[in-house]
Short mmCIF file of C-alpha atoms and ligand atoms in Angstrom, two decimals:
data_model
loop_
_atom_site.label_atom_id
_atom_site.label_comp_id
_atom_site.label_asym_id
_atom_site.label_seq_id
_atom_site.Cartn_x
_atom_site.Cartn_y
_atom_site.Cartn_z
CA MET W 1 180.94 -138.00 60.10
CA LYS W 2 181.87 -134.27 59.60
CA GLU W 3 183.74 -133.11 56.66
CA THR W 4 186.63 -131.30 58.24
CA LYS W 5 187.92 -127.88 56.78
CA TYR W 6 191.59 -126.80 57.52
CA ILE W 7 192.74 -123.32 58.17
CA PHE W 8 196.33 -122.79 58.10
CA VAL W 9 197.99 -119.52 59.79
CA THR W 10 201.44 -118.63 58.70
CA GLY W 11 203.47 -115.52 59.68
CA GLY W 12 205.79 -113.23 57.84
CA VAL W 13 208.26 -110.35 58.42
CA THR W 14 208.91 -111.02 62.04
CA SER W 15 208.53 -113.72 64.56
CA SER W 16 206.69 -113.03 67.77
CA LEU W 17 203.76 -111.57 66.25
CA GLY W 18 201.20 -113.37 68.01
CA LYS W 19 200.43 -116.06 65.49
CA GLY W 20 199.26 -118.29 68.37
CA ILE W 21 196.88 -115.61 69.47
CA ILE W 22 195.43 -115.05 66.03
CA ALA W 23 195.00 -118.67 65.62
CA ALA W 24 193.30 -119.18 68.80
CA SER W 25 191.18 -116.15 68.30
CA ILE W 26 189.98 -117.76 64.81
CA GLY W 27 189.28 -120.99 66.76
CA LYS W 28 187.26 -119.10 69.60
CA LEU W 29 185.05 -117.28 67.13
CA LEU W 30 184.15 -120.25 65.10
CA GLN W 31 183.53 -122.23 68.23
CA ALA W 32 181.34 -119.36 69.36
CA ARG W 33 179.34 -120.06 66.42
CA GLY W 34 178.71 -123.50 67.43
CA PHE W 35 181.47 -125.46 65.33
CA ALA W 36 183.79 -127.95 66.85
CA VAL W 37 187.26 -126.85 66.45
CA THR W 38 190.71 -127.62 67.61
CA ASN W 39 193.95 -125.69 67.17
CA GLN W 40 197.30 -127.52 66.16
CA LYS W 41 200.86 -126.24 66.25
CA LEU W 42 203.60 -127.30 63.96
CA ASP W 43 206.97 -126.44 65.13
CA PRO W 44 210.02 -126.20 62.79
CA TYR W 45 212.69 -127.19 65.12
CA ILE W 46 214.64 -130.40 65.21
CA ASN W 47 213.90 -131.43 69.07
CA VAL W 48 211.52 -134.33 69.02
CA ASP W 49 209.50 -132.24 71.61
CA PRO W 50 210.15 -129.01 73.67
CA GLY W 51 210.58 -131.10 76.84
CA THR W 52 214.20 -130.62 76.74
CA LEU W 53 214.15 -126.95 75.87
CA ASN W 54 215.63 -124.44 78.17
CA PRO W 55 212.67 -122.30 79.42
CA TYR W 56 215.02 -119.23 78.87
CA GLU W 57 215.05 -120.04 75.19
CA HIS W 58 211.57 -121.12 74.33
CA GLY W 59 209.45 -120.16 77.44
CA GLU W 60 207.26 -122.57 79.32
CA CYS W 61 206.87 -126.13 78.43
CA TYR W 62 203.17 -126.94 78.32
CA VAL W 63 201.64 -130.46 79.34
CA THR W 64 198.61 -131.98 77.68
CA VAL W 65 196.53 -134.20 79.74
CA ASP W 66 197.80 -137.25 77.88
CA GLY W 67 201.36 -136.25 79.15
CA HIS W 68 202.75 -134.71 76.04
CA GLU W 69 205.31 -132.02 76.66
CA ALA W 70 204.19 -129.30 74.40
CA ASP W 71 204.78 -125.83 72.88
CA LEU W 72 203.39 -123.09 75.06
CA ASP W 73 200.76 -121.98 72.20
CA LEU W 74 198.90 -125.13 73.11
CA GLY W 75 198.13 -123.30 76.48
CA HIS W 76 196.69 -120.37 74.72
CA TYR W 77 194.66 -122.61 72.55
CA GLU W 78 193.24 -124.33 75.90
CA ARG W 79 192.73 -121.14 77.63
CA PHE W 80 190.72 -119.59 74.46
CA LEU W 81 188.74 -122.50 73.50
CA ASN W 82 188.24 -124.30 76.90
CA VAL W 83 188.85 -127.76 75.28
CA GLU W 84 191.84 -130.02 75.97
CA THR W 85 194.46 -130.68 73.44
CA HIS W 86 196.69 -133.76 72.97
CA ARG W 87 199.90 -135.13 71.78
CA GLU W 88 198.65 -134.90 68.03
CA ASN W 89 197.96 -131.13 68.76
CA ASN W 90 201.78 -130.36 68.58
CA VAL W 91 204.17 -131.66 66.04
CA THR W 92 207.96 -130.87 65.45
CA THR W 93 210.17 -131.29 62.59
CA GLY W 94 212.13 -133.81 64.80
CA ARG W 95 208.99 -135.80 65.23
CA ILE W 96 208.35 -136.13 61.56
CA TYR W 97 211.85 -137.09 60.92
CA GLN W 98 212.13 -139.65 63.59
CA THR W 99 208.92 -141.27 62.28
CA VAL W 100 210.11 -141.15 58.70
CA ILE W 101 213.50 -142.65 59.53
CA ASN W 102 211.84 -145.24 61.77
CA LYS W 103 209.82 -146.30 58.91
CA GLU W 104 212.85 -146.40 56.70
CA ARG W 105 214.75 -148.47 59.13
CA ARG W 106 211.85 -150.94 59.26
CA GLY W 107 211.69 -151.11 55.44
CA ASP W 108 208.24 -149.68 55.00
CA TYR W 109 209.61 -147.59 51.73
CA LEU W 110 210.55 -150.88 49.83
CA GLY W 111 213.61 -149.64 48.50
CA LYS W 112 212.52 -146.12 47.59
CA THR W 113 214.93 -143.10 47.97
CA VAL W 114 213.26 -141.38 50.89
CA GLN W 115 213.11 -137.73 50.41
CA ILE W 116 211.54 -134.54 51.73
CA ILE W 117 208.98 -134.45 49.03
CA PRO W 118 207.07 -136.49 49.18
CA HIS W 119 207.77 -138.55 52.24
CA ILE W 120 208.44 -135.76 54.86
CA THR W 121 205.64 -133.84 53.47
CA ASP W 122 203.30 -136.98 53.35
CA GLU W 123 204.08 -137.39 57.07
CA ILE W 124 203.39 -133.75 57.60
CA LYS W 125 200.04 -134.04 55.98
CA ARG W 126 199.32 -137.25 57.78
CA ASN W 127 199.88 -135.28 61.07
CA ILE W 128 197.51 -132.59 60.01
CA LYS W 129 194.73 -134.61 58.90
CA ALA W 130 194.86 -137.15 61.72
CA LEU W 131 192.97 -134.48 63.81
CA GLY W 132 190.23 -134.31 61.41
CA SER W 133 190.05 -138.04 60.44
CA LYS W 134 187.94 -139.06 63.52
CA GLY W 135 185.08 -137.05 61.86
CA GLN W 136 184.39 -135.11 65.11
CA LEU W 137 185.66 -131.77 64.15
CA ASP W 138 184.50 -128.96 61.74
CA PHE W 139 187.71 -127.07 61.63
CA VAL W 140 191.31 -127.77 62.27
CA ILE W 141 193.12 -124.67 62.73
CA THR W 142 196.95 -125.29 62.15
CA GLU W 143 199.49 -122.51 63.04
CA ILE W 144 202.93 -123.05 61.34
CA GLY W 145 205.65 -121.91 63.69
CA GLY W 146 208.62 -119.52 62.26
CA THR W 147 208.41 -117.16 59.74
CA VAL W 148 207.79 -117.52 55.91
CA GLY W 149 211.17 -117.75 53.97
CA ASP W 150 212.96 -119.84 57.06
CA ILE W 151 214.68 -122.80 55.65
CA GLU W 152 213.03 -125.04 58.61
CA SER W 153 209.41 -124.24 57.45
CA LEU W 154 209.83 -125.07 53.96
CA PRO W 155 208.48 -128.50 53.85
CA TYR W 156 205.51 -127.43 55.92
CA ILE W 157 204.51 -124.50 53.51
CA GLU W 158 205.09 -127.16 50.68
CA SER W 159 202.74 -129.53 52.66
CA VAL W 160 200.10 -126.55 52.85
CA ARG W 161 200.54 -126.18 48.99
CA GLN W 162 199.94 -129.81 48.40
CA LEU W 163 196.93 -129.76 50.73
CA ARG W 164 195.47 -126.80 49.02
CA TRP W 165 194.97 -129.08 45.85
CA GLU W 166 193.59 -132.02 47.83
CA LEU W 167 191.24 -130.01 49.82
CA GLY W 168 190.07 -127.23 47.42
CA LYS W 169 187.57 -124.96 49.48
CA ASN W 170 188.07 -127.03 52.60
CA CYS W 171 191.41 -125.19 52.84
CA LEU W 172 192.17 -121.82 53.88
CA ILE W 173 195.43 -119.88 54.37
CA VAL W 174 195.46 -116.88 56.81
CA HIS W 175 198.75 -114.95 56.63
CA LEU W 176 199.82 -112.64 59.58
CA THR W 177 202.27 -109.92 58.85
CA TYR W 178 203.75 -106.77 60.54
CA VAL W 179 203.02 -103.20 59.36
CA PRO W 180 205.95 -101.15 61.03
CA TYR W 181 205.39 -97.23 61.79
CA LEU W 182 208.09 -95.09 60.71
CA ALA W 183 208.00 -92.44 63.33
CA ALA W 184 210.20 -89.92 61.47
CA ALA W 185 208.10 -90.11 58.37
CA LYS W 186 204.86 -90.80 60.44
CA GLU W 187 204.04 -93.26 58.08
CA LEU W 188 202.86 -97.05 58.23
CA LYS W 189 204.72 -99.12 55.69
CA THR W 190 203.23 -102.25 54.02
CA LYS W 191 206.21 -103.15 51.63
CA PRO W 192 207.45 -105.74 54.05
CA THR W 193 203.85 -107.36 54.04
CA GLN W 194 204.19 -107.35 50.19
CA HIS W 195 207.63 -109.31 50.44
CA SER W 196 206.39 -111.60 52.77
CA VAL W 197 203.05 -112.49 50.83
CA LYS W 198 205.52 -112.70 47.49
CA SER W 199 207.61 -115.04 49.28
CA LEU W 200 204.80 -117.22 50.20
CA GLN W 201 203.57 -116.88 46.36
CA GLU W 202 207.05 -118.21 45.23
CA GLN W 203 206.61 -121.36 47.42
CA GLY W 204 203.33 -121.91 45.49
CA VAL W 205 201.00 -120.72 48.13
CA GLN W 206 198.39 -117.86 47.75
CA ALA W 207 197.29 -116.48 51.13
CA ASP W 208 193.19 -115.78 51.33
CA VAL W 209 193.29 -113.79 54.32
CA LEU W 210 195.84 -111.34 55.45
CA VAL W 211 196.04 -110.07 59.18
CA LEU W 212 198.13 -107.02 59.54
CA ARG W 213 199.72 -106.66 63.04
CA THR W 214 199.97 -102.82 63.68
CA GLU W 215 200.52 -100.30 66.37
CA HIS W 216 198.41 -97.54 64.49
CA THR W 217 195.01 -97.89 62.50
CA ILE W 218 195.31 -98.91 59.17
CA SER W 219 193.11 -96.87 56.72
CA GLN W 220 190.77 -98.44 54.10
CA GLU W 221 192.95 -97.04 51.40
CA MET W 222 195.99 -98.64 52.65
CA ARG W 223 193.91 -102.11 52.81
CA ARG W 224 192.91 -101.61 49.40
CA LYS W 225 196.56 -101.02 48.39
CA VAL W 226 197.62 -104.11 50.14
CA ALA W 227 194.90 -106.18 48.55
CA LEU W 228 195.78 -105.06 44.99
CA PHE W 229 199.59 -105.69 45.64
CA CYS W 230 199.06 -109.02 47.28
CA ASN W 231 196.16 -110.76 45.23
CA VAL W 232 193.69 -110.74 48.09
CA GLU W 233 190.14 -109.42 48.31
CA PRO W 234 190.08 -106.22 49.85
CA ASN W 235 187.47 -107.33 52.65
CA ALA W 236 190.03 -110.12 53.35
CA VAL W 237 192.75 -107.79 54.54
CA MET W 238 192.30 -106.76 58.17
CA GLN W 239 194.41 -105.28 61.07
CA SER W 240 195.19 -106.63 64.38
CA ILE W 241 196.14 -103.54 66.49
CA ASP W 242 198.04 -103.77 69.88
CA VAL W 243 195.94 -104.20 72.70
CA PRO W 244 196.71 -103.98 76.37
CA THR W 245 195.32 -107.83 76.77
CA ILE W 246 195.71 -110.63 74.39
CA TYR W 247 191.89 -111.43 75.58
CA ARG W 248 190.65 -108.58 73.69
CA VAL W 249 192.19 -109.92 70.26
CA PRO W 250 189.23 -112.30 69.45
CA LEU W 251 186.73 -109.52 70.03
CA ASN W 252 188.62 -107.13 67.71
CA MET W 253 189.03 -109.84 65.19
CA GLN W 254 185.16 -110.24 65.34
CA LEU W 255 184.85 -106.43 64.65
CA GLU W 256 187.30 -107.07 61.50
CA LYS W 257 184.64 -109.85 60.42
CA LEU W 258 187.53 -112.33 60.50
CA ASP W 259 185.02 -115.17 61.31
CA GLU W 260 182.75 -114.12 58.42
CA VAL W 261 185.26 -113.75 55.96
CA VAL W 262 186.78 -117.29 56.62
CA LEU W 263 183.47 -118.72 56.61
CA THR W 264 182.39 -117.24 53.30
CA LYS W 265 185.63 -118.09 51.77
CA MET W 266 185.07 -121.66 52.78
CA GLY W 267 181.65 -121.86 51.02
CA PHE W 268 179.31 -121.22 54.14
CA GLU W 269 176.19 -119.29 53.61
CA LEU W 270 176.41 -116.64 56.55
CA SER W 271 172.98 -116.47 57.04
CA ALA W 272 172.63 -120.26 57.58
CA VAL W 273 175.25 -120.24 60.51
CA PRO W 274 174.66 -118.90 63.87
CA SER W 275 176.44 -115.54 64.98
CA ALA W 276 179.16 -115.72 67.41
CA ASN W 277 178.13 -115.96 71.04
CA MET W 278 180.83 -113.92 72.83
CA VAL W 279 178.78 -113.14 75.95
CA ASN W 280 181.05 -115.04 78.56
CA TRP W 281 184.05 -114.00 76.88
CA THR W 282 183.12 -110.28 76.72
CA ALA W 283 181.92 -110.53 80.49
CA PHE W 284 185.55 -111.75 81.32
CA VAL W 285 187.48 -109.00 79.28
CA GLU W 286 185.20 -106.44 80.90
CA LYS W 287 186.04 -107.42 84.25
CA LEU W 288 189.67 -107.85 83.27
CA GLU W 289 189.64 -104.13 81.92
CA ASN W 290 187.40 -102.56 84.50
CA ALA W 291 189.19 -103.97 87.61
CA LYS W 292 190.73 -100.87 89.36
CA GLU W 293 192.22 -102.15 92.64
CA GLU W 294 195.22 -104.03 92.58
CA VAL W 295 196.29 -107.34 93.86
CA LYS W 296 199.95 -107.79 94.30
CA ILE W 297 201.27 -111.15 93.79
CA ALA W 298 205.08 -112.16 94.17
CA LEU W 299 206.13 -115.06 91.85
CA VAL W 300 209.24 -116.50 93.05
CA GLY W 301 211.06 -118.52 90.57
CA LYS W 302 214.54 -119.04 88.75
CA TYR W 303 213.53 -118.20 85.22
CA VAL W 304 211.91 -114.85 85.89
CA GLN W 305 214.13 -112.90 83.37
CA LEU W 306 211.87 -114.48 80.63
CA PRO W 307 208.09 -114.27 81.56
CA ASP W 308 207.21 -116.68 79.07
CA ALA W 309 208.64 -119.51 81.23
CA TYR W 310 205.86 -119.07 83.53
CA LYS W 311 203.30 -118.17 80.87
CA SER W 312 200.47 -120.41 82.22
CA ILE W 313 201.03 -119.32 86.11
CA ILE W 314 200.83 -115.79 84.94
CA GLU W 315 197.69 -116.25 82.80
CA SER W 316 196.16 -118.22 85.56
CA LEU W 317 196.75 -115.44 87.78
CA ILE W 318 195.32 -112.86 85.34
CA HIS W 319 192.07 -115.00 85.05
CA ALA W 320 191.60 -115.45 88.73
CA SER W 321 192.55 -111.69 89.65
CA ALA W 322 189.87 -110.67 87.07
CA TYR W 323 187.29 -112.99 88.42
CA ASN W 324 187.96 -111.33 91.81
CA HIS W 325 187.66 -107.88 90.21
CA ARG W 326 191.32 -107.07 90.62
CA LYS W 327 194.04 -105.87 88.72
CA LEU W 328 196.79 -108.13 88.72
CA LYS W 329 200.19 -106.27 89.79
CA LEU W 330 202.66 -109.19 89.28
CA ASP W 331 206.25 -108.87 91.08
CA LEU W 332 208.60 -111.34 89.20
CA ILE W 333 211.47 -112.07 91.93
CA LEU W 334 214.57 -113.94 91.05
CA SER W 335 214.68 -116.78 93.66
CA ASP W 336 218.46 -116.64 93.34
CA LYS W 337 218.58 -113.07 94.74
CA VAL W 338 216.22 -113.70 97.74
CA ASP W 339 217.77 -114.52 101.25
CA ASP W 340 216.89 -114.51 105.11
CA GLU W 341 218.23 -110.84 105.11
CA ASN W 342 216.55 -109.40 102.04
CA VAL W 343 213.17 -111.40 101.96
CA ALA W 344 211.20 -108.77 104.43
CA LYS W 345 211.91 -106.14 102.14
CA LYS W 346 211.04 -108.10 98.99
CA LEU W 347 207.87 -109.39 100.14
CA LYS W 348 206.74 -106.63 102.50
CA ASN W 349 203.99 -105.36 100.36
CA VAL W 350 202.77 -108.39 98.72
CA ASP W 351 199.26 -109.84 99.10
CA GLY W 352 200.34 -113.20 98.12
CA VAL W 353 203.39 -115.50 97.09
CA ILE W 354 203.54 -118.22 94.27
CA VAL W 355 206.77 -120.57 94.58
CA ALA W 356 207.16 -121.47 91.09
CA PRO W 357 208.01 -124.91 89.47
CA GLY W 358 211.71 -125.63 88.64
CA PHE W 359 214.42 -128.18 88.37
CA GLY W 360 217.70 -128.45 90.22
CA GLN W 361 219.61 -126.84 92.81
CA ARG W 362 219.68 -123.33 91.75
CA GLY W 363 217.52 -120.90 93.49
CA MET W 364 216.35 -123.18 96.04
CA ASP W 365 217.67 -121.34 98.92
CA GLY W 366 215.81 -118.16 97.88
CA LYS W 367 212.51 -120.12 97.68
CA PHE W 368 213.01 -121.44 101.37
CA ALA W 369 213.41 -117.81 102.53
CA ALA W 370 210.30 -116.63 100.72
CA LEU W 371 208.42 -119.51 102.01
CA LYS W 372 209.44 -119.18 105.39
CA TYR W 373 208.55 -115.54 105.40
CA ALA W 374 205.10 -116.17 103.90
CA ARG W 375 204.49 -118.96 106.64
CA GLU W 376 205.42 -117.04 109.43
CA ASN W 377 203.57 -113.98 108.49
CA ASN W 378 200.51 -115.61 107.29
CA ILE W 379 200.83 -114.53 103.67
CA PRO W 380 198.72 -116.45 101.33
CA CYS W 381 201.37 -118.78 99.54
CA LEU W 382 200.71 -121.44 96.61
CA GLY W 383 203.71 -123.71 96.17
CA ILE W 384 203.51 -125.49 92.55
CA CYS W 385 205.41 -128.74 92.08
CA MET W 386 209.03 -127.82 93.17
CA GLY W 387 207.18 -125.29 94.99
CA MET W 388 205.42 -127.88 96.97
CA GLN W 389 208.66 -129.67 97.53
CA THR W 390 210.46 -126.73 98.81
CA MET W 391 207.49 -126.14 101.18
CA SER W 392 207.90 -129.60 102.60
CA ILE W 393 211.66 -129.15 103.09
CA GLU W 394 211.33 -125.76 104.54
CA PHE W 395 208.60 -127.20 106.96
CA ALA W 396 210.99 -130.02 107.81
CA ARG W 397 213.86 -127.92 108.57
CA ASN W 398 212.28 -124.92 110.51
CA VAL W 399 209.34 -126.63 112.14
CA LEU W 400 210.16 -130.11 112.67
CA GLY W 401 213.82 -129.34 113.31
CA TYR W 402 215.63 -131.40 110.65
CA GLU W 403 218.06 -129.09 109.57
CA ASP W 404 219.56 -131.41 107.19
CA ALA W 405 216.20 -132.04 105.39
CA ASN W 406 216.38 -132.08 101.61
CA SER W 407 215.28 -133.50 98.37
CA THR W 408 217.29 -136.26 96.91
CA GLU W 409 217.22 -134.41 93.38
CA ILE W 410 219.39 -131.71 95.26
CA ASP W 411 221.68 -134.11 97.49
CA GLU W 412 221.59 -137.65 96.98
CA LYS W 413 223.38 -138.23 100.38
CA THR W 414 220.67 -136.30 102.50
CA VAL W 415 219.74 -137.98 105.82
CA HIS W 416 216.20 -136.60 106.02
CA ASN W 417 215.23 -136.94 102.33
CA VAL W 418 211.60 -135.29 102.63
CA VAL W 419 211.34 -135.32 99.01
CA ASP W 420 212.57 -138.37 97.31
CA ILE W 421 212.33 -140.57 94.26
CA MET W 422 210.03 -143.60 94.36
CA ASP W 423 211.81 -146.99 93.67
CA GLU W 424 209.97 -147.63 90.41
CA GLN W 425 211.08 -144.18 89.22
CA LYS W 426 214.63 -145.07 90.32
CA ASN W 427 214.67 -147.99 87.80
CA VAL W 428 213.32 -145.90 84.99
CA LEU W 429 215.84 -143.12 85.65
CA ASN W 430 218.47 -145.58 85.42
CA LEU W 431 217.45 -146.50 82.05
CA GLY W 432 217.59 -142.95 80.88
CA GLY W 433 215.09 -140.88 82.83
CA SER W 434 211.21 -140.69 82.94
CA MET W 435 208.89 -138.28 84.29
CA ARG W 436 205.52 -138.51 85.81
CA LEU W 437 203.75 -136.60 82.82
CA GLY W 438 200.05 -135.93 82.28
CA ALA W 439 196.91 -136.00 84.35
CA TYR W 440 196.58 -138.36 87.19
CA LYS W 441 193.67 -138.72 89.67
CA CYS W 442 193.75 -137.02 93.11
CA LYS W 443 191.41 -137.80 96.05
CA ILE W 444 190.77 -134.95 98.19
CA LYS W 445 190.32 -135.42 101.86
CA LYS W 446 186.95 -134.20 103.30
CA GLY W 447 186.99 -131.01 105.76
CA THR W 448 190.16 -129.64 104.27
CA LYS W 449 190.62 -126.22 102.63
CA ALA W 450 191.42 -128.10 99.38
CA CYS W 451 188.16 -129.78 99.30
CA ARG W 452 186.36 -126.70 99.97
CA ILE W 453 187.99 -124.83 97.25
CA TYR W 454 187.48 -127.67 94.58
CA GLY W 455 183.97 -128.55 95.97
CA LYS W 456 184.49 -132.00 95.17
CA GLU W 457 186.59 -135.18 96.34
CA HIS W 458 187.81 -136.42 93.02
CA ILE W 459 189.89 -134.47 91.04
CA SER W 460 192.53 -134.98 87.81
CA GLU W 461 195.45 -132.75 87.53
CA ARG W 462 198.52 -132.57 85.36
CA HIS W 463 201.96 -133.32 86.28
CA ARG W 464 205.70 -132.90 85.28
CA HIS W 465 208.09 -134.10 87.79
CA ARG W 466 210.25 -137.13 89.12
CA PHE W 467 210.30 -136.40 92.97
CA GLU W 468 207.84 -136.94 95.50
CA PHE W 469 206.94 -136.34 99.02
CA ASN W 470 208.53 -139.03 101.01
CA ASN W 471 205.58 -140.71 102.99
CA GLU W 472 207.81 -141.75 105.89
CA TYR W 473 207.72 -138.04 107.19
CA LEU W 474 203.81 -137.81 106.56
CA ASP W 475 202.66 -138.51 110.26
CA GLU W 476 205.16 -136.21 111.64
CA PHE W 477 204.01 -133.38 109.39
CA GLU W 478 200.45 -134.06 110.03
CA LYS W 479 201.02 -134.11 113.84
CA ASN W 480 202.55 -130.64 113.59
CA GLY W 481 199.80 -129.18 111.42
CA MET W 482 200.92 -129.77 108.02
CA ILE W 483 198.38 -132.03 106.42
CA CYS W 484 198.12 -133.99 103.27
CA SER W 485 194.83 -132.97 101.73
CA GLY W 486 195.05 -134.60 98.43
CA ILE W 487 196.36 -138.05 97.55
CA ASN W 488 196.77 -140.11 94.44
CA LEU W 489 195.41 -143.44 95.61
CA GLU W 490 196.78 -145.84 93.06
CA SER W 491 200.47 -145.10 93.94
CA ASP W 492 199.95 -143.54 97.63
CA LEU W 493 201.54 -140.09 96.41
CA VAL W 494 201.17 -136.81 98.34
CA GLU W 495 199.53 -134.50 95.89
CA ILE W 496 198.52 -131.64 98.15
CA ILE W 497 199.73 -130.48 101.34
CA GLU W 498 198.30 -127.54 103.49
CA LEU W 499 199.13 -125.67 106.72
CA GLU W 500 195.90 -126.01 109.01
CA SER W 501 196.81 -122.82 111.03
CA HIS W 502 197.76 -120.56 108.07
CA LYS W 503 195.29 -118.29 106.14
CA TRP W 504 196.04 -120.12 102.73
CA TYR W 505 199.37 -121.99 102.56
CA ILE W 506 199.06 -124.83 99.98
CA GLY W 507 201.41 -126.88 97.91
CA VAL W 508 200.54 -128.99 95.03
CA GLN W 509 202.58 -131.51 93.31
CA PHE W 510 200.69 -131.24 90.11
CA HIS W 511 200.42 -128.11 87.79
CA PRO W 512 196.94 -126.42 88.22
CA GLU W 513 197.95 -123.39 85.93
CA TYR W 514 197.84 -125.86 82.75
CA SER W 515 194.13 -126.11 83.17
CA SER W 516 192.85 -122.59 84.15
CA THR W 517 190.93 -121.12 81.25
CA VAL W 518 189.11 -117.94 80.62
CA VAL W 519 185.54 -119.21 81.11
CA GLU W 520 186.77 -121.64 83.71
CA PRO W 521 189.49 -120.29 85.97
CA HIS W 522 191.20 -122.76 88.22
CA PRO W 523 189.56 -122.85 91.59
CA LEU W 524 192.99 -122.91 93.30
CA PHE W 525 193.79 -119.49 91.70
CA ILE W 526 190.59 -118.12 92.39
CA SER W 527 190.73 -119.03 96.01
CA PHE W 528 194.31 -117.87 96.16
CA ILE W 529 193.66 -114.57 95.04
CA LYS W 530 190.50 -114.45 97.11
CA ALA W 531 192.64 -115.13 100.31
CA ALA W 532 195.16 -112.37 99.15
CA ILE W 533 192.51 -109.55 98.90
CA GLU W 534 190.69 -110.63 102.14
CA ASP W 535 190.52 -108.11 105.00
CA LYS W 536 191.97 -105.48 102.50
N1 LIG Q 1 212.33 -130.67 90.38
C1 LIG Q 1 211.15 -131.52 90.70
C2 LIG Q 1 211.03 -132.84 90.39
O1 LIG Q 1 211.35 -133.27 89.14
C3 LIG Q 1 209.99 -130.63 90.25
C4 LIG Q 1 209.71 -130.39 88.97
C5 LIG Q 1 208.86 -129.18 88.72
O2 LIG Q 1 208.61 -128.30 89.35
N2 LIG Q 1 208.24 -129.36 87.59
O3 LIG Q 1 210.25 -133.43 91.00
#
């Protein structure tokens, strides 16, 4: 049994400082020293999970292997640490309250008045400690969403205060703040940091380490001043300066000695701990930063105004481009604005096209136009989830000649329902809806492009959808060159389709982007980029 240590990452001054990246960087540096680590995110909103959130508002919904719809920060954790996260790694206020209220209804509280302290805070602490209780982890790094001072995050900060007492040296608080630069005065300003540390202190929590986000180097003198005002040791005040790629952040934090300070404060003898092995990571960052030649990829989707809505796809493309020694030039194309007339202009110079996941009717026609263009012009093209579904419909319409082919998600009365819902799903849907979520097995057919790409016949990939390829049409598809190269044998579901005569035209019902990591980029993305740069 390991004695798990808990690190909390809070944020002050503004949101969007990159707490997730700092939390993941701490995880990475500790992991690189041989520790078993996981990252957790506590989200202060009332939604029970982010599955129902509009991507415009909250960015992508990430999916864990066990089928949990999670905050996109879990994607950063997996990409950085290369270890899977699960349902327990993401908790929302909604879920905490739901559990407490269910317990109350069952009578578990034996007539007591149910209150924020201790009942909500106990449930928060139970969720934090649940990760460590199995005795397999050295560190649990918990990021608290929101900004210190928000009403919503009070119970979380209070839980941290209580845990500090319970855990003693096994608990550490890293507070991330922002140091603005006033151009007119040509000065960096630490006052907002002082205020945010004070606000944390008012809630009974003293930060151990301060990470100052900044656009300009913060001098030693200024760090000493912050230390003095904020009750923190001078060596525990460090900067996180703006960098062109988030993958630089762990390396910069290593230079700032973040891992050393954390370990020393938590009672480790530094000489007894291996140093951080960041060789693979550094090699990746160097490839990424040194790539000169571009690969131009168009991402066609309906949420492109907020690129965070496609976070994992974009990161997967960045990984795969770097491994192919290319710099990614991403063209985000709003599918609503694409049609048969303008598609050639929009896609003329691209090396590859990705047709994105999505729900509902809007933007479908633009996806059809982009797919037809990529198919007819031999442009490498990857369709993901709804992207594969639209690939199937476009093929049925324009190659098989079923003009009215559609998905029953879009038009229930469609005659040629190439994309349909399975009967068992229909029943669940009537009961309020359910999705195929999480990792499912897929058997790849020998001799296909997919088989060459994966280099194996049995894979497992993550899903998030309700509709499926309708097997009634499979024979006809295959006879006309669009073959099914991956199948889920338990339910006889088409998972991968590919166009034999095309350079690289592959549709996947699952989401490969959720499992691409820095040290193990996804083979589909690597192969897609490779095809995109071939003969160039
Ligand atoms: N709309 C499709 C379905 O529910 C695809 C969903 C997606 O692309 N994630 O099946």
